[in-house]
mmCIF file of C-alpha atoms and ligand atoms in Angstrom:
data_model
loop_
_atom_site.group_PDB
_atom_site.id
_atom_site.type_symbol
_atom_site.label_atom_id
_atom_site.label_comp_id
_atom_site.label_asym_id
_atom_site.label_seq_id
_atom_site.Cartn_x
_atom_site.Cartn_y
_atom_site.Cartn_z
ATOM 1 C CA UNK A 1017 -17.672 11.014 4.602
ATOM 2 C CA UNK A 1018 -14.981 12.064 2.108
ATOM 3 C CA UNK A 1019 -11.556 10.461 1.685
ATOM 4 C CA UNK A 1020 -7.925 11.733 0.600
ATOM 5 C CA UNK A 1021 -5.739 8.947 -0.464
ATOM 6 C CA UNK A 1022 -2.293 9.750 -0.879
ATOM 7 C CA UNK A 1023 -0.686 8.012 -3.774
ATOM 8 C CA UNK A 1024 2.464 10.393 -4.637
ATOM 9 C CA UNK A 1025 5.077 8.306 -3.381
ATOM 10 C CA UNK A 1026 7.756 6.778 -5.733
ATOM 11 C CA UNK A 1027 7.937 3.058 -4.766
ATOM 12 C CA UNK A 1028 11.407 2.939 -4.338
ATOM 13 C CA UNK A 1029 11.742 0.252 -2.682
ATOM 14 C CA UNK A 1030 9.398 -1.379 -4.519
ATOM 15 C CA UNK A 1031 12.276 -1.238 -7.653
ATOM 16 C CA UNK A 1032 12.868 -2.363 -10.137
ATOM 17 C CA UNK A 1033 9.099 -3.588 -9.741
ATOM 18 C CA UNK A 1034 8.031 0.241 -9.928
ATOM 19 C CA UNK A 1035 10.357 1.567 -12.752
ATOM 20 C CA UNK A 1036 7.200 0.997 -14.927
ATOM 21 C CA UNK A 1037 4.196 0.556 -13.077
ATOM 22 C CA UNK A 1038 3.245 3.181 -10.466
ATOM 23 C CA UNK A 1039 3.276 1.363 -7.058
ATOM 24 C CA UNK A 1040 -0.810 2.254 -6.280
ATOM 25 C CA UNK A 1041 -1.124 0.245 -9.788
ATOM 26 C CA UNK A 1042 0.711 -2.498 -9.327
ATOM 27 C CA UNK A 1043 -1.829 -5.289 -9.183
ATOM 28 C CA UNK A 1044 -2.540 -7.049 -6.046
ATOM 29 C CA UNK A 1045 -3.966 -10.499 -6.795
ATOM 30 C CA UNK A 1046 -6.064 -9.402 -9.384
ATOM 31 C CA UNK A 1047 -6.654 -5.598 -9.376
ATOM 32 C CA UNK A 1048 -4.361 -2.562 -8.695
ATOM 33 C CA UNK A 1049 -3.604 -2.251 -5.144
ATOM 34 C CA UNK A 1050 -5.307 0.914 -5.134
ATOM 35 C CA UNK A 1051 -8.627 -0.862 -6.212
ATOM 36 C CA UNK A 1052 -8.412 -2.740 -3.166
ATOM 37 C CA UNK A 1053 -8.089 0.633 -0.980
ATOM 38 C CA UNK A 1054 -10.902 2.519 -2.921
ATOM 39 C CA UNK A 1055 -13.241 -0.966 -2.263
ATOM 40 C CA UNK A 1056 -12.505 -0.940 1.188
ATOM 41 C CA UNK A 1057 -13.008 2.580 1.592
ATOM 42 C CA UNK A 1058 -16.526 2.256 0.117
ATOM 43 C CA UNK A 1059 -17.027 -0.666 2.073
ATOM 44 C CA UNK A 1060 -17.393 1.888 4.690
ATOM 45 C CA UNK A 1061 -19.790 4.209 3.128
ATOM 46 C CA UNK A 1062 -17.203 6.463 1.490
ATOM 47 C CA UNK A 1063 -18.183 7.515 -1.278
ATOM 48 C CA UNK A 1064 -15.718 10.416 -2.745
ATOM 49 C CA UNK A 1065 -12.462 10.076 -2.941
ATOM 50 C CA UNK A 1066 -9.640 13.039 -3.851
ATOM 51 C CA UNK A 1067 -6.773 11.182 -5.353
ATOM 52 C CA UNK A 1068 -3.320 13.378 -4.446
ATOM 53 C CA UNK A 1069 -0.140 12.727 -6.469
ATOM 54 C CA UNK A 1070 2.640 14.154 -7.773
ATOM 55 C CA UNK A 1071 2.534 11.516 -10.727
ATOM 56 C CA UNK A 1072 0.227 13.207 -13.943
ATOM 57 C CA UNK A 1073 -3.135 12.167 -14.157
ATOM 58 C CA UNK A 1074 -2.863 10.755 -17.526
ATOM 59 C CA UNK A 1075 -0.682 8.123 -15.550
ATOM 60 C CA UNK A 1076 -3.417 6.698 -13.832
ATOM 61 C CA UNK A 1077 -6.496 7.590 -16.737
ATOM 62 C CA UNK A 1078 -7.244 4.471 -18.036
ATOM 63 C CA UNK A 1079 -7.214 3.265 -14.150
ATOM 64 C CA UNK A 1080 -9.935 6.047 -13.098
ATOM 65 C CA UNK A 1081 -11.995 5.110 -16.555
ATOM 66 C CA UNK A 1082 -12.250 1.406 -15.667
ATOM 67 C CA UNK A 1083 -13.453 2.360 -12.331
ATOM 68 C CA UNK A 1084 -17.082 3.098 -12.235
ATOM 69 C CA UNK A 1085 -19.055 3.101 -9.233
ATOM 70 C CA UNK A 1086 -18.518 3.682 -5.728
ATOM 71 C CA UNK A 1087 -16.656 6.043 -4.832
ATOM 72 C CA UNK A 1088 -16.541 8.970 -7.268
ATOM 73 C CA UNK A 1089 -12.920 9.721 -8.065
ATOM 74 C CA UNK A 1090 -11.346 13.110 -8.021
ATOM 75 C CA UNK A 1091 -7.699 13.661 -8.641
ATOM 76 C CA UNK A 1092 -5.450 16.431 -7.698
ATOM 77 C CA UNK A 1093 -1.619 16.408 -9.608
ATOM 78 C CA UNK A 1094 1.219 18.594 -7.092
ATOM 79 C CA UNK A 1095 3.256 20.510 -9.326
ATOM 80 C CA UNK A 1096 6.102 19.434 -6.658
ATOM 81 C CA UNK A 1097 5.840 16.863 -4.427
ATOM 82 C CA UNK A 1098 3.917 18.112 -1.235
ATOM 83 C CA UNK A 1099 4.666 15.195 1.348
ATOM 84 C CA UNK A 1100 1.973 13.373 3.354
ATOM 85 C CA UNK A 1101 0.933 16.709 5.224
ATOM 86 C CA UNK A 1102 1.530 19.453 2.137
ATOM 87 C CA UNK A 1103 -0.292 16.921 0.286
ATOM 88 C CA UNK A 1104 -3.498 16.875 2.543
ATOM 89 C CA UNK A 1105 -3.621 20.438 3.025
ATOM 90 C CA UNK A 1106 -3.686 20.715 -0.751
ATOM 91 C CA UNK A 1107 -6.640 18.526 -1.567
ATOM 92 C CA UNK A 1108 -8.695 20.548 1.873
ATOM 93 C CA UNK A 1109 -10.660 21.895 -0.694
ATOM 94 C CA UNK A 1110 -12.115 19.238 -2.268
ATOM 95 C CA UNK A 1111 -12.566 17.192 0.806
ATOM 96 C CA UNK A 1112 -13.451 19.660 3.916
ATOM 97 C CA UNK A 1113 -17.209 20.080 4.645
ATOM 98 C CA UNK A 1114 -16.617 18.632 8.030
ATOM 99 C CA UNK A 1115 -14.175 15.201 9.410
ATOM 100 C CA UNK A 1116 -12.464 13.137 6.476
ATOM 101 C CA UNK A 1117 -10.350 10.482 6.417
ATOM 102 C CA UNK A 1118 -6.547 11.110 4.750
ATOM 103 C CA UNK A 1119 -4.820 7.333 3.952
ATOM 104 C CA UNK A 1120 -1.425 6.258 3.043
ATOM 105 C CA UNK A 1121 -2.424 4.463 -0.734
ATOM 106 C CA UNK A 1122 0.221 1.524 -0.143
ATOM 107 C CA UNK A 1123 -1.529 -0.082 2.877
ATOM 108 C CA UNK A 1124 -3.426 -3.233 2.806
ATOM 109 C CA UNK A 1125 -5.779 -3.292 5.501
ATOM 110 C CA UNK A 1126 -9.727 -4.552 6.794
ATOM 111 C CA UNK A 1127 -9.407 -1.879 9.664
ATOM 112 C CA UNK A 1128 -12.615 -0.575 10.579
ATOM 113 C CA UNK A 1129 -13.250 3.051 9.545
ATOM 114 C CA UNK A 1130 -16.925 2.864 10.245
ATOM 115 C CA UNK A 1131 -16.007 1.936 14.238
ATOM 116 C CA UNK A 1132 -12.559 4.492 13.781
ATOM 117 C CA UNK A 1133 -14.856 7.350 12.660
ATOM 118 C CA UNK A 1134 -17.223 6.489 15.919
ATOM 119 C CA UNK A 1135 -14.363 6.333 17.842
ATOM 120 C CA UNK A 1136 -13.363 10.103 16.728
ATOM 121 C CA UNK A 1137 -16.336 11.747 16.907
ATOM 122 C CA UNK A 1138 -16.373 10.030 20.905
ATOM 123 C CA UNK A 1139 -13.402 11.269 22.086
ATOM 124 C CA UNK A 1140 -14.368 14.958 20.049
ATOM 125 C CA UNK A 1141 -10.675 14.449 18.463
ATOM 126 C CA UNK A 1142 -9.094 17.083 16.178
ATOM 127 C CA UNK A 1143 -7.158 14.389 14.479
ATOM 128 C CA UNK A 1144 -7.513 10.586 14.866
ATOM 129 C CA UNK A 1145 -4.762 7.912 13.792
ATOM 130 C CA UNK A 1146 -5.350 4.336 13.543
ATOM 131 C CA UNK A 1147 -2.776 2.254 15.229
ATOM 132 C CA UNK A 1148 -1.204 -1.269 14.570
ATOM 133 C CA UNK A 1149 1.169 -3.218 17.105
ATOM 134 C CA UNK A 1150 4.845 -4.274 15.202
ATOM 135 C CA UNK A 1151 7.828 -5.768 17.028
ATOM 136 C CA UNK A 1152 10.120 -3.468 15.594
ATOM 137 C CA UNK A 1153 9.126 0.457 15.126
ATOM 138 C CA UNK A 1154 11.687 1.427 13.129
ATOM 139 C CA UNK A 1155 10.155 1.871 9.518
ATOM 140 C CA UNK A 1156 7.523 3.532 11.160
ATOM 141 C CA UNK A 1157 5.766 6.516 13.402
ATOM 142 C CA UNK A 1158 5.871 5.288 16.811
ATOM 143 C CA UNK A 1159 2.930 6.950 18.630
ATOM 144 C CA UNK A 1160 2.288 6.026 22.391
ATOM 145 C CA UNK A 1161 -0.668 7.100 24.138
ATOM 146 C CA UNK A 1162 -2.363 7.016 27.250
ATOM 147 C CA UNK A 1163 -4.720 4.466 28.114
ATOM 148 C CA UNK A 1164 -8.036 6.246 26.897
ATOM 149 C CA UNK A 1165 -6.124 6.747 23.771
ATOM 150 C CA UNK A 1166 -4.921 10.532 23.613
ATOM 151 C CA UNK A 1167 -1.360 10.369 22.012
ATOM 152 C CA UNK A 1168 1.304 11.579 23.944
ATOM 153 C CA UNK A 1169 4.205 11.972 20.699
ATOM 154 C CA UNK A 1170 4.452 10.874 17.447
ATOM 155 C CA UNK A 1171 7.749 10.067 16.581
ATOM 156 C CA UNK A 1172 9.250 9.142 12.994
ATOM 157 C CA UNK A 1173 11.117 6.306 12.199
ATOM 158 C CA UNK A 1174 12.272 5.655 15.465
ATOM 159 C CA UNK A 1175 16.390 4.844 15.598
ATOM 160 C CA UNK A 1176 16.474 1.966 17.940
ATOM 161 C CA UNK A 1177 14.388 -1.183 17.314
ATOM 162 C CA UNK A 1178 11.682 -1.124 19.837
ATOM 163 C CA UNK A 1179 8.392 -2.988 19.750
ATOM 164 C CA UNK A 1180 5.142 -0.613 20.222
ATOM 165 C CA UNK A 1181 1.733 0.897 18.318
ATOM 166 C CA UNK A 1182 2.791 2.674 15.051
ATOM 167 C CA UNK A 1183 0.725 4.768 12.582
ATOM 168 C CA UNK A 1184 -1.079 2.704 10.354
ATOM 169 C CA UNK A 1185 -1.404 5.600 8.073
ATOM 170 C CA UNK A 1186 -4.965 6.014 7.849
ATOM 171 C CA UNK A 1187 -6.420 8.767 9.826
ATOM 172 C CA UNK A 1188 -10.155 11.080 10.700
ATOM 173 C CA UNK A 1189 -9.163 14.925 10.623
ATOM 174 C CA UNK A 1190 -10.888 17.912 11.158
ATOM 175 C CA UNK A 1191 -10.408 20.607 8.455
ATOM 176 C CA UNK A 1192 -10.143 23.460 11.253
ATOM 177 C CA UNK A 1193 -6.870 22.839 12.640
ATOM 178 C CA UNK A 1194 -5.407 21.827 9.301
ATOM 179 C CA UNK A 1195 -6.356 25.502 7.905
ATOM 180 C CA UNK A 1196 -3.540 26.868 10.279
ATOM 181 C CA UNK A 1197 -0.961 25.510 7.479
ATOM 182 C CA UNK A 1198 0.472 26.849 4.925
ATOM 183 C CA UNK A 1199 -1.075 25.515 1.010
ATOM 184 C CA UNK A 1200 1.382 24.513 -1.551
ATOM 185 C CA UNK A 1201 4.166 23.953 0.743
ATOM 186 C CA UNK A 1202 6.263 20.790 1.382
ATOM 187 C CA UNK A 1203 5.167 19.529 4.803
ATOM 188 C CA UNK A 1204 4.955 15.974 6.597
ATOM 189 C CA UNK A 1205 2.051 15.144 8.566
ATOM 190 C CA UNK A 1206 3.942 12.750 10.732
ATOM 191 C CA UNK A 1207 7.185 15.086 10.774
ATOM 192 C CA UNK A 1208 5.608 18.584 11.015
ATOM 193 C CA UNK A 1209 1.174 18.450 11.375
ATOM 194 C CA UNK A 1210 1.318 15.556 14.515
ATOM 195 C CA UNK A 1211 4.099 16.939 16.598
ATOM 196 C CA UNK A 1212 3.006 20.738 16.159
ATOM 197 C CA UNK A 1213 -1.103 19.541 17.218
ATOM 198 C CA UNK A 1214 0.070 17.284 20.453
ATOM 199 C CA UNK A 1215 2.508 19.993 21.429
ATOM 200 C CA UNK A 1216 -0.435 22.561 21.111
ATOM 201 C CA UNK A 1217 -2.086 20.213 23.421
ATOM 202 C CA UNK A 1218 -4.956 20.012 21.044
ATOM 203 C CA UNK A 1219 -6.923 16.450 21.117
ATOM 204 C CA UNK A 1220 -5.176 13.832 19.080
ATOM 205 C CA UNK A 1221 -5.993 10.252 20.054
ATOM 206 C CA UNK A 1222 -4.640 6.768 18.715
ATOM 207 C CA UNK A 1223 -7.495 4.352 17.429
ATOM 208 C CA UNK A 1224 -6.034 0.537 18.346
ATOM 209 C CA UNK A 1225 -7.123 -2.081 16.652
ATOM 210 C CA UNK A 1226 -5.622 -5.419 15.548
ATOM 211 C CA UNK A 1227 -7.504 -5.565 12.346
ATOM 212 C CA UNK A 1228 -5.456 -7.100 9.530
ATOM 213 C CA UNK A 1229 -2.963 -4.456 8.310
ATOM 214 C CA UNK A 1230 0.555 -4.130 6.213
ATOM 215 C CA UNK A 1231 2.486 -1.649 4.015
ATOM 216 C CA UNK A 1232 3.140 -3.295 0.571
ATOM 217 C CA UNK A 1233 6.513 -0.773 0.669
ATOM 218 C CA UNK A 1234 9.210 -3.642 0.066
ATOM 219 C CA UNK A 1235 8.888 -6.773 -2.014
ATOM 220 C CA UNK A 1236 8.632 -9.326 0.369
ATOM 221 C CA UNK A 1237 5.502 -7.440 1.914
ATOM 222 C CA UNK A 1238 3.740 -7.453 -1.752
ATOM 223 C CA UNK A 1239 4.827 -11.128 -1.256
ATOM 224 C CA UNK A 1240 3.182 -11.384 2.305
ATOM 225 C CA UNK A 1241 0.245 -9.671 1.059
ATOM 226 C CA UNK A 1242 -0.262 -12.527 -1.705
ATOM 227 C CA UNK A 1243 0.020 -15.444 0.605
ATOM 228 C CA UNK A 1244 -2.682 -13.533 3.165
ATOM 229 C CA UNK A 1245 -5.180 -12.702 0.609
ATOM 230 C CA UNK A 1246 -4.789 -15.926 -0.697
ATOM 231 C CA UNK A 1247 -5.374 -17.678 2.516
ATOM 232 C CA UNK A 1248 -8.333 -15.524 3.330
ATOM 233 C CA UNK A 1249 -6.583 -13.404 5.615
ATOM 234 C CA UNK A 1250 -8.166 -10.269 4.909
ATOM 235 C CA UNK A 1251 -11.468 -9.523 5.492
ATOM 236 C CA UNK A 1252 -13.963 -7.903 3.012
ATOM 237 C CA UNK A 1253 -11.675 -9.569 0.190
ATOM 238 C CA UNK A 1254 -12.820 -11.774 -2.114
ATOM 239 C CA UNK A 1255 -12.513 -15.635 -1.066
ATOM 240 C CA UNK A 1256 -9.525 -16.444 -4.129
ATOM 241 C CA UNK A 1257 -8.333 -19.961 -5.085
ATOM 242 C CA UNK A 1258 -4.722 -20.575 -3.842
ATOM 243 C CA UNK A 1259 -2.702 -20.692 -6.472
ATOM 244 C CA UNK A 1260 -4.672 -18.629 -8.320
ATOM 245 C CA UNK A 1261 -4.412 -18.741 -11.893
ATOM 246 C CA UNK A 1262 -5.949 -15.104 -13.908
ATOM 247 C CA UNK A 1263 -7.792 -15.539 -16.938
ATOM 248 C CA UNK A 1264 -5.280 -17.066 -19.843
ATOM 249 C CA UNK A 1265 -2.630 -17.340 -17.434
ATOM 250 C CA UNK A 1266 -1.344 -21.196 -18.483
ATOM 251 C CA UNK A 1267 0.307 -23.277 -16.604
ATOM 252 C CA UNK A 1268 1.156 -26.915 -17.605
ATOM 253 C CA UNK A 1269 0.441 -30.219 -16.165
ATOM 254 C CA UNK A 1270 3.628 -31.045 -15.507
ATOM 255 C CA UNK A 1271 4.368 -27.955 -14.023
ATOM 256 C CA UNK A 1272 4.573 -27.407 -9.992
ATOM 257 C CA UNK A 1273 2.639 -24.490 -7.993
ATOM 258 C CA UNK A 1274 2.730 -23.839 -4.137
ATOM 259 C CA UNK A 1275 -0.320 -22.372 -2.660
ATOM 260 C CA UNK A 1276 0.972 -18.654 -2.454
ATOM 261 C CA UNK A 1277 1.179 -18.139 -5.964
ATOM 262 C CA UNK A 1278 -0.796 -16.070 -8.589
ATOM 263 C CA UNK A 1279 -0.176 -16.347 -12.401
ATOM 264 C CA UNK A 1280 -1.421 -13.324 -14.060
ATOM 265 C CA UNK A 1281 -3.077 -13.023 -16.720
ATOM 266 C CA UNK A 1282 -1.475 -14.477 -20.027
ATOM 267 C CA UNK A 1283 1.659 -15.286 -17.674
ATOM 268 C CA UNK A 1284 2.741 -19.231 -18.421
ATOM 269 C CA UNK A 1285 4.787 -21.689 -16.302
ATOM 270 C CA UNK A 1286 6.347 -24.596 -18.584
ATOM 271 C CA UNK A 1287 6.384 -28.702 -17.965
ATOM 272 C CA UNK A 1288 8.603 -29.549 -14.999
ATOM 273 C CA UNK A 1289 9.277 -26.030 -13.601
ATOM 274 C CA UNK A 1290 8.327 -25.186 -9.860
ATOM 275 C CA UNK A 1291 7.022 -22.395 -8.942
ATOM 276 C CA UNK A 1292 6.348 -21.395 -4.817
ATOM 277 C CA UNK A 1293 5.794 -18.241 -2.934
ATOM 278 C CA UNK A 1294 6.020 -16.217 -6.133
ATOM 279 C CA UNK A 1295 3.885 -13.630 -8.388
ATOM 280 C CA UNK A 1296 4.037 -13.743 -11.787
ATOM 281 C CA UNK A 1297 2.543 -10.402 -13.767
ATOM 282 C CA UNK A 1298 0.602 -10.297 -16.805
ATOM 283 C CA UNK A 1299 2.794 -12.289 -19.527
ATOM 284 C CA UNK A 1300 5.645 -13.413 -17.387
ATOM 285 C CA UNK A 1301 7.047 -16.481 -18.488
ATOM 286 C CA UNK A 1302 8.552 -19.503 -16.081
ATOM 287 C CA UNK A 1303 9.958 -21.731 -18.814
ATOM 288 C CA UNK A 1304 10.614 -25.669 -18.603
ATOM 289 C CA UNK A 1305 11.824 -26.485 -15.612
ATOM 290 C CA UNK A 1306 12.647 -23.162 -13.962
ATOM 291 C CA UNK A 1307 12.377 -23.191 -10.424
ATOM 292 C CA UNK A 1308 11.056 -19.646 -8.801
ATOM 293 C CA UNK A 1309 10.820 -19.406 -5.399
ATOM 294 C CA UNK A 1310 10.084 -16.390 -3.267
ATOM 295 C CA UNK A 1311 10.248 -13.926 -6.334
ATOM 296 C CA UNK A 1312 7.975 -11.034 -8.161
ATOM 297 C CA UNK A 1313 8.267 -11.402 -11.946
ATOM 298 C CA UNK A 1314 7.309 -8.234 -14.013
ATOM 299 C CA UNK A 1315 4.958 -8.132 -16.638
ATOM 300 C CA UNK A 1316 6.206 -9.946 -19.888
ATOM 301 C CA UNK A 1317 9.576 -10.911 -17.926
ATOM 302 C CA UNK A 1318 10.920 -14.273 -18.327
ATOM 303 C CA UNK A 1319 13.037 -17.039 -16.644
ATOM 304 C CA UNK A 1320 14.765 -19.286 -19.067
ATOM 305 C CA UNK A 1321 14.326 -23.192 -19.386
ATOM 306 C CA UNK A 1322 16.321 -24.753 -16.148
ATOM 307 C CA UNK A 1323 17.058 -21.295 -14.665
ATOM 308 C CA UNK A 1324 16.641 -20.726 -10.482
ATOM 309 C CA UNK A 1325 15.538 -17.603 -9.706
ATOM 310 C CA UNK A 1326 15.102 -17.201 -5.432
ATOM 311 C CA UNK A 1327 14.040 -14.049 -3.303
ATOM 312 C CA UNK A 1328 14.209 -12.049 -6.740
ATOM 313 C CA UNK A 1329 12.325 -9.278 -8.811
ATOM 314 C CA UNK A 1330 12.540 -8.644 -12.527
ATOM 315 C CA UNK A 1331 10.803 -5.589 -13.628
ATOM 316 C CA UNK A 1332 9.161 -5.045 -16.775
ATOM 317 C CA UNK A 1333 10.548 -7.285 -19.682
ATOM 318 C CA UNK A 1334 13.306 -8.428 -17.716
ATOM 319 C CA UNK A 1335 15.214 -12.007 -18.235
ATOM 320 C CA UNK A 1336 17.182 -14.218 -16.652
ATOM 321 C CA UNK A 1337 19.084 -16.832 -19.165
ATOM 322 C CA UNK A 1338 18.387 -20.462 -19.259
ATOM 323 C CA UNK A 1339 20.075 -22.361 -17.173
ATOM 324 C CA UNK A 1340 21.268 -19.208 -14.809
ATOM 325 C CA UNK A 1341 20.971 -18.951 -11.218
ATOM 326 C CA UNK A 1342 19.721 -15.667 -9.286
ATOM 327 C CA UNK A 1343 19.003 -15.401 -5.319
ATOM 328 C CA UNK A 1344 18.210 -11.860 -4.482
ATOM 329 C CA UNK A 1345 18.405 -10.652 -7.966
ATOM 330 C CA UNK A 1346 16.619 -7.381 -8.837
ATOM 331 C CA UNK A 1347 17.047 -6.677 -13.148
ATOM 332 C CA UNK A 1348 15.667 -3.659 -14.516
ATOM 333 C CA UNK A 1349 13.191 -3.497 -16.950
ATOM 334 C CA UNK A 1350 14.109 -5.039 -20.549
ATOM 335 C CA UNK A 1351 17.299 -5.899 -18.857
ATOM 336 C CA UNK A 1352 18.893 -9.435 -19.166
ATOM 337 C CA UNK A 1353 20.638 -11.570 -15.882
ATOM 338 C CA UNK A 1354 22.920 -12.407 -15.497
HETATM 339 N N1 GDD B 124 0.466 13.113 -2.764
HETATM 340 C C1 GDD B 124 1.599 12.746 -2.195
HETATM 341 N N2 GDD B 124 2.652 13.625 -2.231
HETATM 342 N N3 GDD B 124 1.700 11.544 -1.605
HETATM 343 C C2 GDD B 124 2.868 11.211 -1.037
HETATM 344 C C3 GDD B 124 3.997 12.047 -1.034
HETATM 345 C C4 GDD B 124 3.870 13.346 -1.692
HETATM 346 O O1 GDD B 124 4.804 14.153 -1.751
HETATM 347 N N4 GDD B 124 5.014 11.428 -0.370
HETATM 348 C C5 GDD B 124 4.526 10.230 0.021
HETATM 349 N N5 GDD B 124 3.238 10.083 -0.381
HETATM 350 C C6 GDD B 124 2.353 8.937 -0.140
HETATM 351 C C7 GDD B 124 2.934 7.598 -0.551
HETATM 352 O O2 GDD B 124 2.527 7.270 -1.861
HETATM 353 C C8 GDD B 124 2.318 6.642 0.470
HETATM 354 O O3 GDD B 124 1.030 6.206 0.034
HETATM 355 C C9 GDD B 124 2.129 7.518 1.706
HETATM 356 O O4 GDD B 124 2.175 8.877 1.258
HETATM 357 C C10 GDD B 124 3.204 7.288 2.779
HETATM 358 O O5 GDD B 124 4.484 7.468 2.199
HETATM 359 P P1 GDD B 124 5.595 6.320 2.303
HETATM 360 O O6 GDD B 124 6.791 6.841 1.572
HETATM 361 O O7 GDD B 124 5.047 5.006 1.909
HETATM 362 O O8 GDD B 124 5.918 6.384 3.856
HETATM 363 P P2 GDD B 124 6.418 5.219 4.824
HETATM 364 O O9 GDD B 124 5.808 3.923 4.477
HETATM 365 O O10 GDD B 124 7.898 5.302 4.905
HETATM 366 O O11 GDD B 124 5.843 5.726 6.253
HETATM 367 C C11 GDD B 124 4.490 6.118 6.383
HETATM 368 O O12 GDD B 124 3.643 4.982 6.502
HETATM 369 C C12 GDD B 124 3.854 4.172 7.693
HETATM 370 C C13 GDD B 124 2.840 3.052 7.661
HETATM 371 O O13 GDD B 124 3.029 2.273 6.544
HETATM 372 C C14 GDD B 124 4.354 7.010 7.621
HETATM 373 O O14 GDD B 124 3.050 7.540 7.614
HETATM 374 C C15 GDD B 124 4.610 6.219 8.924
HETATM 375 O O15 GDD B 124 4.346 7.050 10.051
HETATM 376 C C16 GDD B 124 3.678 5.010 8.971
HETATM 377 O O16 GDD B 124 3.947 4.229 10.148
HETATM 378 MG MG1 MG B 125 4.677 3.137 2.917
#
């Protein structure tokens, strides 16, 4: 089985986080988020892998160099960006000797595609989408179905706030109803692909499953996402010491870490500061008695001596000065707060 994982999006709201860093590269723990997709995915027994983007490829070289192994990586760069569906009809090439999987690159999940692709094949769906239970729809595809599954709509970013399955964003398709779209054109696959093959009355089916699952789109889901694979949360991940600390992160002994937090490598927290519910990137500095709480520091950012930074993000080479305090802050990369 082949996969397409779509990785074109811009992280907006992800910012100032994502000013520098790609949001499929920024790490998770201690890889790239996208190294924790690809594992999963060969987990599975997936073993090739079309990367789609409307980023260049020499943005994400040195990440597809220091991947060797499982799966084999090819990438395809849209001149324009194709959304989700433009975007998978573009890479059919590469990926369509028979049923593949398309995935949304930002989602951190142990679903199981082995059991999903099973489930597929069963039901002799054209298109299969995994689907996760939420309280509140609105940030994403509601898609009710009958009871043995088949979907009856997919529908976008509901308006009203009402509980139900949504698209998990991972999904099995078959090539032959995907040919019937145009290449190289902008299209959505939730907007445009979904609604045209239910309304056809083609096969599409919802695979339910309440396997651990959550888009790292905003910052306090990257947070979230620390605290659960820190806790052991998410199957298939490694078992990680909580706090972690990376290689040469250093932290000092006077210095005060919740559970939920990962120092990066080279980052430092000084004597007396506190540090809870927090990530701090490679070289990010939390200086003497700083207290961070709830907050994603950039690479080589830094809090001052005494500062309080809460429910914040600093991008690249950020600062915030000694002594300041910041709740909700977001400072742009080499900026200084406030
Ligand atoms: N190649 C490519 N080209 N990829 C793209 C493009 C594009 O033009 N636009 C978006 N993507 C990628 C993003 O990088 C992301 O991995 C994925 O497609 C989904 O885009 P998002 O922008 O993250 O969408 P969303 O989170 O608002 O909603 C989507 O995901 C939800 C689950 O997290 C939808 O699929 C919803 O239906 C779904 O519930
Ligand atoms: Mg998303």
């Amino acid at each position: 089985m082949k996969a397409v994982v779509l990785v074109g999006g811009e992280g907006t709201r992800l910012r100032p986080l994502t000013e520098t860093i790609p949001k499929p590269l920024v790490p998770l723990v201690d890889r790239p988020s996208l190294d924790h997709v690809l594992d999963h995915l060969a987990r599975h027994g997936v073993h090739e892998v079309v990367l789609s983007s409307s980023y260049l490829e020499s943005t994400f070289r040195a990440f597809i160099e220091a991947r060797h192994g499982d799966p084999r990586i090819t990438w395809i760069t849209e001149a324009e960006p194709l959304g989700t569906g433009g975007a998978i009809v573009n890479a059919l090439g590469a990926v369509a000797d028979g049923p593949f999987l398309a995935l949304n690159g930002d989602i951190l999940t142990d679903l199981d595609l082995t059991a999903m692709v099973a489930f597929h094949r069963e039901r002799g769906a054209v298109a299969t989408i995994a689907l996760t239970h939420v309280e509140d729809a609105r940030p994403f595809g509601l898609v009710p179905t009958e009871p043995d599954g088949r979907v009856i709509e997919f529908r976008e970013k509901p308006t009203e706030p009402v509980p139900g399955d949504v698209n998990a964003g991972t999904y099995v398709l078959e090539p032959s109803v995907l040919r019937a779209f145009p290449v190289g054109v902008p299209l959505s696959i939730e907007r445009e692909i979904f609604p045209r093959l239910i309304a056809e009355g083609l096969p599409v089916y919802g695979f339910r499953s309440d396997a651990y699952w959550l888009d790292l789109g905003t910052p306090a889901q990257y947070l979230r996402a620390h605290a659960d694979l820190l806790a052991g949360r998410v199957a298939g991940e490694p078992a990680y010491a909580a706090p972690y600390l990376a290689e040469g992160a250093r932290v000092h002994l006077r210095a005060r870490l919740g559970k939920a937090v990962v120092v990066g490598p080279g980052a430092s927290v000084g004597p007396d500061a506190e540090v809870d519910d927090s990530v701090l990137l490679a070289g990010a500095a939390v200086e003497a008695g700083a207290r961070v709480v709830g907050s994603i520091l950039g690479p080589r950012s830094r809090v001052g001596a005494g500062a309080t930074v809460i429910d914040t993000v600093l991008a690249e080479g950020a600062a915030v000065r000694e002594g300041a305090e910041l709740r909700g802050g977001r400072v742009s990369a080499g900026a200084v707060a406030p």
